Structures are given as structure tokens and as C-alpha cells.
Tab-separated table of C-alpha atoms in Angstrom:
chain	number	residue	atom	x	y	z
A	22	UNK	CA	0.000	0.000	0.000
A	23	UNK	CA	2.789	2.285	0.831
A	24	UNK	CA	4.656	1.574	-2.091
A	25	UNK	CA	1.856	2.043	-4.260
A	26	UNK	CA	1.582	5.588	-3.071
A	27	UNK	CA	4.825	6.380	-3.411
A	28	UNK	CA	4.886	5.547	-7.154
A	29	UNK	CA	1.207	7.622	-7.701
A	30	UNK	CA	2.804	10.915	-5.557
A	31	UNK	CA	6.707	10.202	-8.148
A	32	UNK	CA	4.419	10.077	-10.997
A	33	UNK	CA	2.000	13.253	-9.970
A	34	UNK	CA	5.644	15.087	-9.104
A	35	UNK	CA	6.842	14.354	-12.713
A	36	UNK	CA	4.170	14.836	-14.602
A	37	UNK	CA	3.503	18.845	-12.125
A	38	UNK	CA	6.949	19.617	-12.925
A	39	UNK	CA	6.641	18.886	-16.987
A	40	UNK	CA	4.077	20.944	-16.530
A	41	UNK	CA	5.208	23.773	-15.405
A	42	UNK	CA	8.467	23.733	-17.739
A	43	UNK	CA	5.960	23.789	-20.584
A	44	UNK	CA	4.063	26.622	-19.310
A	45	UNK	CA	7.341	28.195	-18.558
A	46	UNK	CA	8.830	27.972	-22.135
A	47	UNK	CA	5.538	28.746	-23.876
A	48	UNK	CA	4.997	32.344	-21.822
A	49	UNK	CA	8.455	33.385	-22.082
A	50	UNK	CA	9.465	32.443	-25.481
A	51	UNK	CA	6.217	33.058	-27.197
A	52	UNK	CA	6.106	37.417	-26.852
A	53	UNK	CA	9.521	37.829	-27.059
A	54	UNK	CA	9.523	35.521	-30.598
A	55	UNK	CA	6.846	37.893	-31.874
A	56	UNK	CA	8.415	41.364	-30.468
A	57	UNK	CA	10.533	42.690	-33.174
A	58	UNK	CA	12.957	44.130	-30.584
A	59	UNK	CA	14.499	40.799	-29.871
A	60	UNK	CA	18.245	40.188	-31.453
A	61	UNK	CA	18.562	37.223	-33.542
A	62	UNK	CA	20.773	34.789	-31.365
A	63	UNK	CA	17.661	35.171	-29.379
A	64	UNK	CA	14.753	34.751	-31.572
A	65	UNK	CA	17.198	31.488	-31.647
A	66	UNK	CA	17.304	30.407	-28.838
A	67	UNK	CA	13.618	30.927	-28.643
A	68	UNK	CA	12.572	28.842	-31.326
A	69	UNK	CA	15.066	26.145	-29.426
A	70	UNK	CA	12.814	26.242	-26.826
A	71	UNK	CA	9.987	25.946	-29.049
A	72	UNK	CA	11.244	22.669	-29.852
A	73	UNK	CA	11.750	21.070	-26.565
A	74	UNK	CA	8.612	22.108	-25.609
A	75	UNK	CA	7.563	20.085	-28.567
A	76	UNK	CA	9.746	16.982	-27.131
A	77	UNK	CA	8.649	17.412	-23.742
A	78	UNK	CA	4.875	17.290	-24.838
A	79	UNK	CA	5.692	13.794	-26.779
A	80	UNK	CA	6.954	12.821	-23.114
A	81	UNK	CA	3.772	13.860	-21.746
A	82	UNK	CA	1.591	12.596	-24.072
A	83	UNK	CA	3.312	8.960	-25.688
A	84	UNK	CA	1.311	6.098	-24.789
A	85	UNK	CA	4.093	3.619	-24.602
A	86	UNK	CA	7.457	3.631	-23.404
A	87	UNK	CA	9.443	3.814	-26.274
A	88	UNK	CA	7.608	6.785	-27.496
A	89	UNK	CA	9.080	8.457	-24.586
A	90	UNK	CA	12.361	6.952	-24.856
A	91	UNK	CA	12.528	8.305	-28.283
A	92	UNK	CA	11.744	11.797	-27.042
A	93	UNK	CA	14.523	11.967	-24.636
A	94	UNK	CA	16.993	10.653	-27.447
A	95	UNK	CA	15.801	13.660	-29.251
A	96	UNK	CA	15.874	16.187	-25.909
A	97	UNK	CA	19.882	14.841	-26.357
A	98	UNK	CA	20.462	15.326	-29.681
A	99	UNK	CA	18.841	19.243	-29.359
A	100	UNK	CA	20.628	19.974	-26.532
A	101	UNK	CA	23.670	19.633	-27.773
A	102	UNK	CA	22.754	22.340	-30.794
A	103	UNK	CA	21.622	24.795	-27.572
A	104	UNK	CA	25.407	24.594	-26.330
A	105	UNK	CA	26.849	25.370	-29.509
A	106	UNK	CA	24.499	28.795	-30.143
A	107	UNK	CA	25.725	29.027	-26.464
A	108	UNK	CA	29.327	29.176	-27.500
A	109	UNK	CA	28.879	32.177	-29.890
A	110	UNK	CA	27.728	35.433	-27.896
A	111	UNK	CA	30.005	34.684	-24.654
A	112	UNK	CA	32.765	33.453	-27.249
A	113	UNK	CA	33.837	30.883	-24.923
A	114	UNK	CA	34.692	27.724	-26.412
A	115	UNK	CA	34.036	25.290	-23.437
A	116	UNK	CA	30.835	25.638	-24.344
A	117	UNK	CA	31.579	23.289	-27.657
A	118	UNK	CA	33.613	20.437	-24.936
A	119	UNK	CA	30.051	20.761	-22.935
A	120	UNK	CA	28.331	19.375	-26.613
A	121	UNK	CA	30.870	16.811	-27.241
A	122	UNK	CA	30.668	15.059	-24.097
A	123	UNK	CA	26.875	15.297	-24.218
A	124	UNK	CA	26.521	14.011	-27.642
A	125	UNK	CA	28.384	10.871	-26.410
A	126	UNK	CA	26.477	10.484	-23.031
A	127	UNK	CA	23.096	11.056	-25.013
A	128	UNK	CA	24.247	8.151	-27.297
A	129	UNK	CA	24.814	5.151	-24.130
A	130	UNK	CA	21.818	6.269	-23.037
A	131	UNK	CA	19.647	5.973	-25.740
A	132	UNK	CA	21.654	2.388	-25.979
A	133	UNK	CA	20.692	1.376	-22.573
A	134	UNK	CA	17.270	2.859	-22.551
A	135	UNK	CA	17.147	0.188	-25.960
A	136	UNK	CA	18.642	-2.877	-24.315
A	137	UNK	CA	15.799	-2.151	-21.428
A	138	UNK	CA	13.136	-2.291	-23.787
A	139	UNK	CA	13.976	-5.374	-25.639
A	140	UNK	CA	14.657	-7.173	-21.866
A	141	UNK	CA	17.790	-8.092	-21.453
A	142	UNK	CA	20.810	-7.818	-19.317
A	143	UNK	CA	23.453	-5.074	-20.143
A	144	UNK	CA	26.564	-7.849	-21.499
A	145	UNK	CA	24.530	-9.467	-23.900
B	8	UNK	CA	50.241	-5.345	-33.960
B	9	UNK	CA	49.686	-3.585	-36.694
B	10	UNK	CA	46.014	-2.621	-36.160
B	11	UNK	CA	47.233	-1.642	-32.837
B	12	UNK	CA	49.798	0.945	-34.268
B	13	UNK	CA	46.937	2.172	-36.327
B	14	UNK	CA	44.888	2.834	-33.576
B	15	UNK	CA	47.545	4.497	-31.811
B	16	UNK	CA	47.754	6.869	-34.582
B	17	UNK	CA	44.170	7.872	-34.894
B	18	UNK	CA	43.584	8.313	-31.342
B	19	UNK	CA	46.415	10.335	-31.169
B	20	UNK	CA	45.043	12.114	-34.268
B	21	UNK	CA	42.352	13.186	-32.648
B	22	UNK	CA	43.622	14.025	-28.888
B	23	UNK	CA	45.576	16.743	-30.862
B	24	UNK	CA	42.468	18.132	-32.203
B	25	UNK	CA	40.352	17.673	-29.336
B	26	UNK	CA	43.414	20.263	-27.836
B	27	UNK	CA	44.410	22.300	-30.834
B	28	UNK	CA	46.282	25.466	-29.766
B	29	UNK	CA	49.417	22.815	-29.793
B	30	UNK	CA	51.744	22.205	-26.464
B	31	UNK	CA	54.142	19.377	-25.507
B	32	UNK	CA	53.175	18.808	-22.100
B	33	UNK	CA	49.540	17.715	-24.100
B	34	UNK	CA	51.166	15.831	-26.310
B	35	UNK	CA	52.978	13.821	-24.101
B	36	UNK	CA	49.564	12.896	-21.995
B	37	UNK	CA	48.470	12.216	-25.428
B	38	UNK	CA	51.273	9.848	-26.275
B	39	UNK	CA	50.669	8.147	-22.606
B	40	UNK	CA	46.261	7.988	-23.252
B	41	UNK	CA	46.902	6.650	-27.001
B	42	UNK	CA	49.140	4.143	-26.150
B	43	UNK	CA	46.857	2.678	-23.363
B	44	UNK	CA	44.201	2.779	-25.462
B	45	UNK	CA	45.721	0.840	-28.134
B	46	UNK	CA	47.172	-2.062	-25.801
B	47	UNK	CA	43.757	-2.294	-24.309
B	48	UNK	CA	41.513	-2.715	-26.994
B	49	UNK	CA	44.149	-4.286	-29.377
B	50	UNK	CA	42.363	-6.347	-32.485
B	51	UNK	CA	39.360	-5.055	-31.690
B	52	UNK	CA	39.529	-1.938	-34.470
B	53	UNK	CA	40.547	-3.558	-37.196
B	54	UNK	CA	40.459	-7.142	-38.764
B	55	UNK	CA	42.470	-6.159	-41.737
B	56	UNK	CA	45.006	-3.421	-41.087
B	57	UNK	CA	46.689	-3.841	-44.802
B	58	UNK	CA	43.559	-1.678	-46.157
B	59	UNK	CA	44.962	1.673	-44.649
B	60	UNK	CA	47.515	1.189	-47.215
B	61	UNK	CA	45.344	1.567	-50.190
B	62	UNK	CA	44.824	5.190	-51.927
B	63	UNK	CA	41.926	4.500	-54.043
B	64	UNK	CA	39.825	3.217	-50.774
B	65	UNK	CA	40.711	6.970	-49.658
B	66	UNK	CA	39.685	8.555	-52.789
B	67	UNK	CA	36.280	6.456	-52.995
B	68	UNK	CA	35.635	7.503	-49.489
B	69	UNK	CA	35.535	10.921	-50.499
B	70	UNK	CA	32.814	10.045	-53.600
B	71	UNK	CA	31.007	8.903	-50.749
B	72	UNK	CA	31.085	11.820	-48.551
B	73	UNK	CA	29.863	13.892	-51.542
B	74	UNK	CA	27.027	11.148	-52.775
B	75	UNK	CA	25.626	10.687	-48.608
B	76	UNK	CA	25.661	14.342	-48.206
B	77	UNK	CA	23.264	15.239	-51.145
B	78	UNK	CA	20.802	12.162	-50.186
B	79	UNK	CA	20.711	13.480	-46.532
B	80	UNK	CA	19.816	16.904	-47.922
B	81	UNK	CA	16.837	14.878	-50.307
B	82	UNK	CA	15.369	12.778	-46.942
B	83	UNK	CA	15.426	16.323	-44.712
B	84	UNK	CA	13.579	17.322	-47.850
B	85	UNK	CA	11.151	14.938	-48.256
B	86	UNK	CA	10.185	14.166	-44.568
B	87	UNK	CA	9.536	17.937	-43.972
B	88	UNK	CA	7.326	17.693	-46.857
B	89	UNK	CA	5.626	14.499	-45.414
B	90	UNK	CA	5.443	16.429	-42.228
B	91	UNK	CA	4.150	19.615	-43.326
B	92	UNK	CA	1.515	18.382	-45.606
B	93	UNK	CA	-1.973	18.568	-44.058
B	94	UNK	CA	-2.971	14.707	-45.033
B	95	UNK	CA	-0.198	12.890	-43.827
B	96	UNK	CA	1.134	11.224	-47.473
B	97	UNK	CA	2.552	7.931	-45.420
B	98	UNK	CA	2.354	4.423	-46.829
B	99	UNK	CA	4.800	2.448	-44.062
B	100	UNK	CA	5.979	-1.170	-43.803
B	101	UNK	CA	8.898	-3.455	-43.036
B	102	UNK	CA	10.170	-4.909	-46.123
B	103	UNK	CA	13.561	-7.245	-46.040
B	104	UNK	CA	16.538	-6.622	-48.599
B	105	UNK	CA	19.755	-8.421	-49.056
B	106	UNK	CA	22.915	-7.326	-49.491
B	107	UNK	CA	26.517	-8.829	-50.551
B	108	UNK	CA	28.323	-6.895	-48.315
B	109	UNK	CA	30.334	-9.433	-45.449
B	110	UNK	CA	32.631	-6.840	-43.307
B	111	UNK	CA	30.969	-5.759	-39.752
B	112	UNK	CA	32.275	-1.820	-40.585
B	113	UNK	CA	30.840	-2.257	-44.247
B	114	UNK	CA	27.667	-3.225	-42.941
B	115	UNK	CA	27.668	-0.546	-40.066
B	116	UNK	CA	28.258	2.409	-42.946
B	117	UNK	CA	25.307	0.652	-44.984
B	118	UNK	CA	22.629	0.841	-42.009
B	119	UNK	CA	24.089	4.118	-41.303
B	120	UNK	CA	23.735	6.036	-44.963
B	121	UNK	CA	20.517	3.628	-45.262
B	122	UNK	CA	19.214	5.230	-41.963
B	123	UNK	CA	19.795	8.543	-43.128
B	124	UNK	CA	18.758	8.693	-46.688
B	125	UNK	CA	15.365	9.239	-48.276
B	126	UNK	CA	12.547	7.900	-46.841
B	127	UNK	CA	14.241	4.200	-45.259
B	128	UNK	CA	15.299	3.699	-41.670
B	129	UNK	CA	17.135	0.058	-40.487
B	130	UNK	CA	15.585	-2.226	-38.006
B	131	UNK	CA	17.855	-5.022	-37.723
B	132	UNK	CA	20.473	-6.343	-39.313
B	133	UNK	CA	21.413	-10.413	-39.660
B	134	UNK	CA	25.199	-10.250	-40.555
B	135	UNK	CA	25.009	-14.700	-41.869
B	136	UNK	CA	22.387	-14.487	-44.133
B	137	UNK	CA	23.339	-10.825	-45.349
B	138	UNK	CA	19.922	-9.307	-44.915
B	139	UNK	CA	18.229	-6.568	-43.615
B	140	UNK	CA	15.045	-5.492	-42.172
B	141	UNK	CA	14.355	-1.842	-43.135
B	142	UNK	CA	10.669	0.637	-42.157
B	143	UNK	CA	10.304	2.258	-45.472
B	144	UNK	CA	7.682	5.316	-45.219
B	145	UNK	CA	6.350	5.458	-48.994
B	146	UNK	CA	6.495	1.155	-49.829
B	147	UNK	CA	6.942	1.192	-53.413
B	148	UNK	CA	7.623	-3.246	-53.801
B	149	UNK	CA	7.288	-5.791	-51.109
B	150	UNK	CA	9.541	-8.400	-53.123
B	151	UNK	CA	12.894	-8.615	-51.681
B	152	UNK	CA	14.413	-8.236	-55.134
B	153	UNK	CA	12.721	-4.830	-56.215
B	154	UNK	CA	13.685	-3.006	-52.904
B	155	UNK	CA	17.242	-4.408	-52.662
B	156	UNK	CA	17.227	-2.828	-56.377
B	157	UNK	CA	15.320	0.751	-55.092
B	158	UNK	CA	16.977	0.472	-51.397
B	159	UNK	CA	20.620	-0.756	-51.041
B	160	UNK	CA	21.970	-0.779	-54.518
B	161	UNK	CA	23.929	2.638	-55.153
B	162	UNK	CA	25.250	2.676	-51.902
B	163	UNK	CA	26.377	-1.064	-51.706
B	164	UNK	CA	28.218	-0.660	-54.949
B	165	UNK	CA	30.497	1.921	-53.736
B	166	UNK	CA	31.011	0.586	-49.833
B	167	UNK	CA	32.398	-2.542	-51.342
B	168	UNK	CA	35.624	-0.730	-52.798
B	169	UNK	CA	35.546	1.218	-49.788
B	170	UNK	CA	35.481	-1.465	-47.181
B	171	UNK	CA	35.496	-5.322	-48.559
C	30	UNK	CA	30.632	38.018	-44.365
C	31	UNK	CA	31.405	34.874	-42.861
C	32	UNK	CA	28.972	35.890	-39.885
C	33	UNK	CA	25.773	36.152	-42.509
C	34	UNK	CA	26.650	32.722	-43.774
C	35	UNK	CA	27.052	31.165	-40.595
C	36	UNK	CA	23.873	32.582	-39.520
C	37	UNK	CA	22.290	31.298	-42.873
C	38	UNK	CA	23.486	27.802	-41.949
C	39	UNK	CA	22.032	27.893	-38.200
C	40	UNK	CA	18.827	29.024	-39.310
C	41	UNK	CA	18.682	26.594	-42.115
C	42	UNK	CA	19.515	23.664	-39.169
C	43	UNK	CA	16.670	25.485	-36.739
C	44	UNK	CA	14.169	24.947	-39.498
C	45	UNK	CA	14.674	21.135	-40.040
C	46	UNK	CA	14.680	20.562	-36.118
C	47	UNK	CA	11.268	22.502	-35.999
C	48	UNK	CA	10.342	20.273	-38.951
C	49	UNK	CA	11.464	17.159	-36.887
C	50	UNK	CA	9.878	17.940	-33.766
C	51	UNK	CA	6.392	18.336	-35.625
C	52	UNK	CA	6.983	15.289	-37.220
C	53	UNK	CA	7.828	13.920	-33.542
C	54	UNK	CA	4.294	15.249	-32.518
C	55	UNK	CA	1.971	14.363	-36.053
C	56	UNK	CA	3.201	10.995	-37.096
C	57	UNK	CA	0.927	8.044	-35.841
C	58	UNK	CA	3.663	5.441	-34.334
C	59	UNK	CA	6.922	5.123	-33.234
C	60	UNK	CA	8.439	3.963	-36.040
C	61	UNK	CA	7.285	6.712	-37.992
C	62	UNK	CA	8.465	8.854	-35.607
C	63	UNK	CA	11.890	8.050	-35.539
C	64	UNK	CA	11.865	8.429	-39.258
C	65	UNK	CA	11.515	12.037	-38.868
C	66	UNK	CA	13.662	12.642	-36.020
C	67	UNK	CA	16.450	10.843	-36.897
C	68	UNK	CA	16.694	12.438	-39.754
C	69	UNK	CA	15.575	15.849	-39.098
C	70	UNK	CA	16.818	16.758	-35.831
C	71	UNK	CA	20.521	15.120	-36.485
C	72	UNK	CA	21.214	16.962	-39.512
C	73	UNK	CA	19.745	20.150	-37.985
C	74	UNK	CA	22.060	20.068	-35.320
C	75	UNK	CA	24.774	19.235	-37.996
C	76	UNK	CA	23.945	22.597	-39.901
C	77	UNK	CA	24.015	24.348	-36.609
C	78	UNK	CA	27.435	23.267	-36.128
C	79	UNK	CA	28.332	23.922	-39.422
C	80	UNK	CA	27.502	27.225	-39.077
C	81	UNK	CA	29.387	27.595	-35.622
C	82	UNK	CA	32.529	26.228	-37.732
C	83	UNK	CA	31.724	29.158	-40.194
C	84	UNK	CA	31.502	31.883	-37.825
C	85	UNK	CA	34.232	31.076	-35.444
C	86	UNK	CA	36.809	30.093	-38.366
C	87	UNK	CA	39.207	27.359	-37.978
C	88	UNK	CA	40.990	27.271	-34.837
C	89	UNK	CA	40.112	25.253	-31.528
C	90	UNK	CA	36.208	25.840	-31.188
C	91	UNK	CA	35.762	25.357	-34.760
C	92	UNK	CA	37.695	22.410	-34.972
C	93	UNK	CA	36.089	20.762	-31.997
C	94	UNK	CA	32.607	22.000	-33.419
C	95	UNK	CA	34.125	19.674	-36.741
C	96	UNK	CA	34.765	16.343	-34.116
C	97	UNK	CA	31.092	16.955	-32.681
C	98	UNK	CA	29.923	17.044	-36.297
C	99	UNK	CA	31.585	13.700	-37.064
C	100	UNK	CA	30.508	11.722	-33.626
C	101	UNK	CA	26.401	12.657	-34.323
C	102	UNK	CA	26.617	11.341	-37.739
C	103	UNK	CA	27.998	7.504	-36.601
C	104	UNK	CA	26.475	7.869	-33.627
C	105	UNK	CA	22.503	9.088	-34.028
C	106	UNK	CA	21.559	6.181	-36.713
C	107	UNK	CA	23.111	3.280	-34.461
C	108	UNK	CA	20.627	4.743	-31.442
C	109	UNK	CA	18.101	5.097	-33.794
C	110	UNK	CA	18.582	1.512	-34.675
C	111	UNK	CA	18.521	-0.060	-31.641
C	112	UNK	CA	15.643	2.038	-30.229
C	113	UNK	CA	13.770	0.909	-33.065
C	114	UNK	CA	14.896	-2.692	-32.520
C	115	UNK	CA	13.855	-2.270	-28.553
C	116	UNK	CA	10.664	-1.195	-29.469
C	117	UNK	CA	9.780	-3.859	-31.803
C	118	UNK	CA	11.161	-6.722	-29.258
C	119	UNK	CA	9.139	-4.710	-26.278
C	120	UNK	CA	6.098	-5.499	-28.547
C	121	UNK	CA	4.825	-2.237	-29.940
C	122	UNK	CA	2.548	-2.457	-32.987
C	123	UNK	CA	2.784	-1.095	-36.403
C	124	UNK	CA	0.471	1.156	-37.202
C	125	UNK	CA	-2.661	-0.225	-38.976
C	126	UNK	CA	-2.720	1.589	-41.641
C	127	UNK	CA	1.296	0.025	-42.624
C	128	UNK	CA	1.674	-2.122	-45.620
C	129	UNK	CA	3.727	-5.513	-44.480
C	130	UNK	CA	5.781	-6.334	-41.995
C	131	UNK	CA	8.458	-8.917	-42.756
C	132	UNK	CA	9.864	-8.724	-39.641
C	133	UNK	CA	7.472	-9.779	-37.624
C	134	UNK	CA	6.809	-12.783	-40.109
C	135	UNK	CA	9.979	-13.906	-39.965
C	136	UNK	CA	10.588	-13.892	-36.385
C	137	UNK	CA	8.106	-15.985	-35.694
């Protein structure tokens, strides 16, 4: 019994805090993408946002689990485009070691999150 | 040992451009990481290290930069067309192809340029019978024959010089 | 001059990972899916790269921008691959509307 209401309140935490990063990207980003103030790396970054709000809706929203692991393969892949407009207004080029190492992490996880799904034991 | 001095060298290779601005004190870490590397993993890289020898393997390579880079341009076409379009113009299935190629890298770089060219995406691979199971989004043939013929063909013809 | 092109490049790369990410939302299963994002969103991110490379010229951060370039192109596919593989051993359908499956046929 208490188990079973520890894994409803995990799941109601996850799915309030999704939640809130979506209605966090979609009333900051949306004005300031249609203001014609903004400067470009911005309007950028912005439409960045745009699409992990896209990916973090598929998380919400996929009825099995691969849809969702496929989502957070794609989270990886985007994020590592984020760091490199990163690197270009503060000009420093850690920025680009930051993407590197991500794109490889992103990459065993995306294998492991596979090997889970088919059911089998990580040294097969 | 000789795969193992060629591993040496491209790991080395690229420690010096992982740290470009060049300095000897990276280098010599360099010289230590690469070497461990390479008695680690030893055979592992390579099968056939007499292949690094060969210019025109090099020179097809190249071709087939130039050829992968245009078809990835056509499939980022096509599925944002696909994507965009209000009716969803999608027609998927699983067909099987086969393939001559034998080498585990030639048959990586296949599933790889198959993966990201036109409309075809690799499911699995069975290296002893030398076929492959591939979604294709717009199924033009079912028969094996047809869609090794649409599918695998132009790229098959020039990973064989490259890799075999 | 080199900063217009590079800018070029990285909006040409936000545009395909828009593209993908719709795809991600509109397509009916996951195979479908994965279509579109594997091949949207990793040469998106390539182009954005690219244009990094282009605006920050050749020396360290455009080289390493070159390496990061190389790694997503052998390494996006083989995830792809053996997500797709995991889903299809986990047991999730084809959509109905697919064609054939040969897969399923012959691993019976």
C-alpha cells in the first residue's frame, strides 16, 4: 500500500513539474519571438525552446514507453545544438567540450534505454 | 600489432584536435592515453590493417562523402514535406533486402547512410544471411528483389571498394 | 561576411529541427516517428554546427565543433537503430494503416 503511493505521488511530481516547464517555455518564449525588438541569437534560442517544448509534450503525451524513450533521445540530440548557439555570444569555447561530451552520453543512453526495452541484461 | 599501431595513430590524431592550440606537455599525456588505449583494446579496431595502405579506398571515401551528403539533404527534404503536408502522405511497412556486403564496418556504414537517406530507416540487421530489415515510409515493392534494387543498390556498390 | 553565412546555416539547421519535432508530434507510431527525427533533428544540429565552424573560423572551437559534427553522424543512426529494434522486441505495434511487416513474419 505504501509503495503504491509512493509511485502515484513520483508520478503526480513528474508529470507537475513537466508541466510547469511547458508553461514556462511557452509564456516566455512566445512574446519575445513575436516582439521585433528581440536580437537574432535570441529569436534562436527561442525557437530552441519551441522545440523542446515540442519533445517534452511527446513525453507527456506517448502512450508507450518507447515513445518516450525516443523523445529523450531527441531532448539529447537538441541539446547539444543549444550549447553550440551558447558558444557564440560569450565566445567561450568550453561551451563546444560541454556538446561533445553530451553528444556521447546522449548516445549510451539511448543504448541502454534500448537494451531495457527489448529485456535483457546489459553484457549481452 | 599492426592494427594496434593504427589505432595508436588515430587516437592520437584526434587528442591533438580535441586540444588544438598545440603544447608538448599535451602531447605527451596524449602519447601516454593513445598508447593505453591501443594495448587495451588491441584487435578489436581492425580485422584487416593492410587496407589503410590503399589510396583508391581513400579517394572512394571521399565520392562517398559527396554522394551521402546530397541524399541526406533529399530525406530532410522529403520528410519535412511528409510532415508539413496537411494529409499525412505515409504508406509504411517493413520490407527485407539483401545485401553482398560481409565486413561488420561495411555493414555498419550501410545501415548508417541507409538510416539517413530518403525515406528508409534500419531495423535489424542479420550479418550470416546478409539481410536486412528496413521501415520504409512510402512502400513502393514488397519483393525482396525490387527493394534491394530501389533500397541498397547505389550505396552497396560503392562501400564494397571502400570497405570489402 | 562569414557571420551572414554562418547565420544562414544555423537558421537553415533550426528549421529542419522545428520540422522534426512536428513530425515527432503528427506521425501516428513510433516507427514513424523516428523516421523524422532521426533524420531531421541530427542533420539540424549538424547545420548548426556547421555554421558555428563558419563563424568562429578554424581554430580550436571550430575544430572541436568539426569532431562533434563527425561523432552525431555515426552515432545518431546506431541509437536510432537499436531504439527501433527495442521497441519492436518490447512489442509495440505497427500502425494499422502500414503495408507488411516482414519482420514480424519472420521472427516468428
Amino acid at each position: 500500500m505504501m509503495k503504491r503511493k509512493a509511485k502515484i505521488l513520483s508520478w503526480l511530481l513528474g508529470l507537475l513539474t513537466m508541466a510547469a516547464l511547458l508553461l514556462v517555455i511557452t509564456v516566455y518564449t512566445l512574446p519575445s519571438l513575436l516582439s521585433w525588438q528581440s536580437p537574432y541569437l535570441a529569436r534562436c534560442f527561442f525557437v530552441l525552446m519551441l522545440c523542446f517544448a515540442l519533445c517534452l509534450l511527446r513525453l507527456l503525451l506517448g502512450p508507450t514507453a518507447a515513445d518516450r524513450a525516443v523523445a529523450v533521445d531527441t531532448l539529447g540530440i537538441l541539446i547539444v545544438g543549444f550549447c553550440a548557439i551558447l558558444s557564440i555570444p560569450t565566445g567561450r569555447s568550453w561551451y563546444i567540450d560541454i556538446a561533445i561530451a553530451w553528444a556521447l552520453q546522449s548516445f549510451i543512453g539511448a543504448l541502454a534505454l534500448a537494451k531495457y526495452l527489448e529485456g535483457k541484461g546489459f553484457d549481452e | 600489432m599492426k592494427s594496434r599501431i593504427i589505432l595508436f595513430i588515430i587516437g592520437f590524431f584526434i587528442w591533438m584536435l580535441l586540444g588544438w592550440p598545440f603544447d608538448l606537455q599535451h602531447a605527451l599525456v596524449g602519447i601516454f592515453a593513445a598508447a593505453l588505449v591501443a594495448a587495451l583494446t588491441g584487435d578489436l579496431f581492425t580485422r584487416r590493417p593492410h587496407h589503410f595502405t590503399h589510396i583508391s579506398r581513400y579517394l572512394w571515401f571521399a565520392y562517398y562523402i559527396f554522394i551521402f551528403s546530397w541524399e541526406c539533404l533529399k530525406a530532410n527534404i522529403d520528410v519535412a514535406r511528409r510532415v508539413i503536408s496537411p494529409r499525412l502522405p505515409i504508406n509504411p511497412g517493413i520490407v527485407k533486402v539483401k545485401t553482398t556486403l560481409k565486413s561488420d564496418t561495411g555493414l555498419t556504414f550501410l545501415a548508417n547512410s541507409i538510416t539517413l537517406t530518403p525515406g528508409t530507416f534500419c531495423v535489424d540487421i542479420k550479418p550470416e544471411e546478409g539481410s536486412l530489415y528496413i521501415h520504409w515510409i512510402d512502400v513502393k515493392s514488397e519483393d525482396t528483389q525490387e527493394a534491394s534494387r530501389l533500397i541498397v543498390e547505389k550505396f552497396e556498390k560503392i562501400l564494397s571498394r571502400i570497405f570489402e | 561576411m562569414s557571420e551572414v553565412l554562418g547565420y544562414i546555416f544555423i537558421l537553415f539547421g533550426l528549421a529542419f529541427d522545428i520540422f522534426g519535432c512536428v513530425g515527432l508530434i503528427r506521425l501516428p507510431d513510433v516507427y514513424n516517428r523516428l523516421q523524422a527525427v532521426t533524420k531531421c533533428v541530427t542533420l539540424g544540429t549538424c547545420s548548426i554546427l556547421f555554421g558555428v565552424v563558419v563563424i568562429k573560423g578554424f581554430n580550436g572551437t571550430g575544430i572541436k565543433a568539426l569532431l562533434c559534427i563527425v561523432f552525431l553522424l555515426l552515432t545518431a543512426p546506431v541509437a536510432a537503430h537499436a531504439l527501433a529494434r527495442g521497441a519492436h522486441k518490447a512489442g509495440v505495434k505497427l500502425w494499422e494503416g502500414s503495408v507488411c511487416d516482414k519482420y514480424e513474419e519472420d521472427s516468428k
